[in-house]
Amino acid sequence: MPDPVLPATARTLLARVARTQRDGRAPSLVAGVVRDGGLAWSAGRGDVPEPHDDVQYRLGSISKTVTAVLVMRLRDEGRLALDDPLDRHLPGTPFGERTVGQLLSHLAGASAESPGGWWERVPGGSLADLGLADDDVVLGAARRFHYSNLGFGLLGELVARARGTSWDDAVRAEVLAPLGMSRTTPRPSGAAARGQAVHPWADVVLPEPEHHAGVMAAAGQLWSTLADLGRFAAFLLGDTADVLDPATLEEMTEPAGVDSSAPGWSAYGLGLQVLRVDGRTLVGHGGSMPGFLAGVFVDRDEQIGAVSLANATAGVEPVVFGLLADLRAAEPRVVEPWSPASSPVPLEVLGVWFWGVTPVALRAVPGGLLHLGPLPGRGGRASRFQQRDGRWVGLDGYYAGETLRIAADHLDLGTFIFTRTPYDPAAPVPGGVDEAGWTA
């Protein structure tokens, strides 16, 4: 069972949730924090029956992350590659040359919405019913991030055809059942909140419609409870229960198209939003459908998460970020003690090297990794490297995917040569070193 929060922390969290529900005028709001595999604290405010953690709300675009998990499972099985053109698995669309990976990261240039009526408020049909045409391609491939509900509708259809079943059934069999998320369904079942719109100038509400979105279901169909969403947060924190290889989940969290070394940014990985907030990298997804708002975000370094569900169309602030900040401040994680570990390379390889005249340090870090980066107090490029098939391959930063080759007198990294002294004439410095050497 998760370790419950302290009473003073619970008061702080409750105060935030209560103010969010009142100021945002949400008919109901349920929210909680996650650690140790599930909800460590939760509360319901407004018109919500008890137990508040077992009432269904629509997840909206959090469904996209579930769809992405299904696609990555196919990838891990060797059924597809992220660089495959869509046409190889789902022929007959105007996105045939756009890749599966581009669709997952909203880089395929697909229109934001599907053609026809607003898909979130009208019943959906089949892929053929959409009648996709060239006009639904609005940008060139990989030119810029462009959020696309349509793109995830296509990915859901890809999954259905690959599995020979419906998207609904694939989700249930491959993600929900193994994670124990029995109260997550494509349509409301049992205790469920009713979607509401709150009038902008008066405290009156209007019911919102609910239906099955057909082929667009993969972009936002699922309903869930706070307890189940807490379990999904634990999944994002690494408790994958064999649904996904932890290394694949890590891959999904890598931002696409942004410099993740910058102090503040917002990006998208593979079916996951990746945000830099107050110096922390948060991973998860927000969701909205007419009448509902949802959020699940985790701090993987701190091993905590926050979840929220509301039956309002607009106006409720993303309370999950505040809850994460409150929990970090009130109950900071106590990390494991440091202990000695063997170096994955000879000790004489580690230490200061020079890229031209710029000093950098090569260090052994936990997990059998190497880290190449600037000296303390200096800025510059930094990357971690992992040994794969006898090679040191960059995991992140500028050198992600690049191979670090270690020689006796130099490091070779993407045509850059690092030497033990600035422009060491004994090392293979590109362009050579002036024979006169350093002069005054």
CSV table of N, CA and C in Angstrom, one decimal, residues 56 185-190 192-193 210 223:
chain,number,residue,atom,x,y,z
A,56,GLN,N,-16.5,7.6,-12.2
A,56,GLN,CA,-15.9,7.7,-13.6
A,56,GLN,C,-16.1,9.1,-14.1
A,185,THR,N,-13.3,2.3,-18.9
A,185,THR,CA,-14.1,1.7,-19.9
A,185,THR,C,-14.3,2.8,-21.1
A,186,PRO,N,-14.7,2.3,-22.3
A,186,PRO,CA,-14.9,3.2,-23.3
A,186,PRO,C,-16.2,4.1,-23.2
A,187,ARG,N,-17.1,3.6,-22.4
A,187,ARG,CA,-18.4,4.4,-22.2
A,187,ARG,C,-18.6,4.3,-20.6
A,188,PRO,N,-19.4,5.3,-20.1
A,188,PRO,CA,-19.6,5.3,-18.6
A,188,PRO,C,-20.3,4.0,-18.2
A,189,SER,N,-19.8,3.5,-17.0
A,189,SER,CA,-20.3,2.3,-16.4
A,189,SER,C,-20.3,2.4,-14.9
A,190,GLY,N,-21.5,2.2,-14.3
A,190,GLY,CA,-21.5,2.3,-12.8
A,190,GLY,C,-21.6,3.8,-12.5
A,192,ALA,N,-20.9,7.4,-12.4
A,192,ALA,CA,-20.2,8.3,-13.3
A,192,ALA,C,-20.7,9.7,-13.3
A,193,ALA,N,-19.8,10.6,-13.4
A,193,ALA,CA,-20.2,12.0,-13.4
A,193,ALA,C,-20.8,12.4,-14.7
A,210,GLU,N,-22.8,12.9,-24.8
A,210,GLU,CA,-21.8,11.8,-24.6
A,210,GLU,C,-22.1,10.7,-25.7
A,223,TRP,N,-13.2,6.5,-20.3
A,223,TRP,CA,-13.7,7.0,-19.0
A,223,TRP,C,-12.9,6.3,-17.9
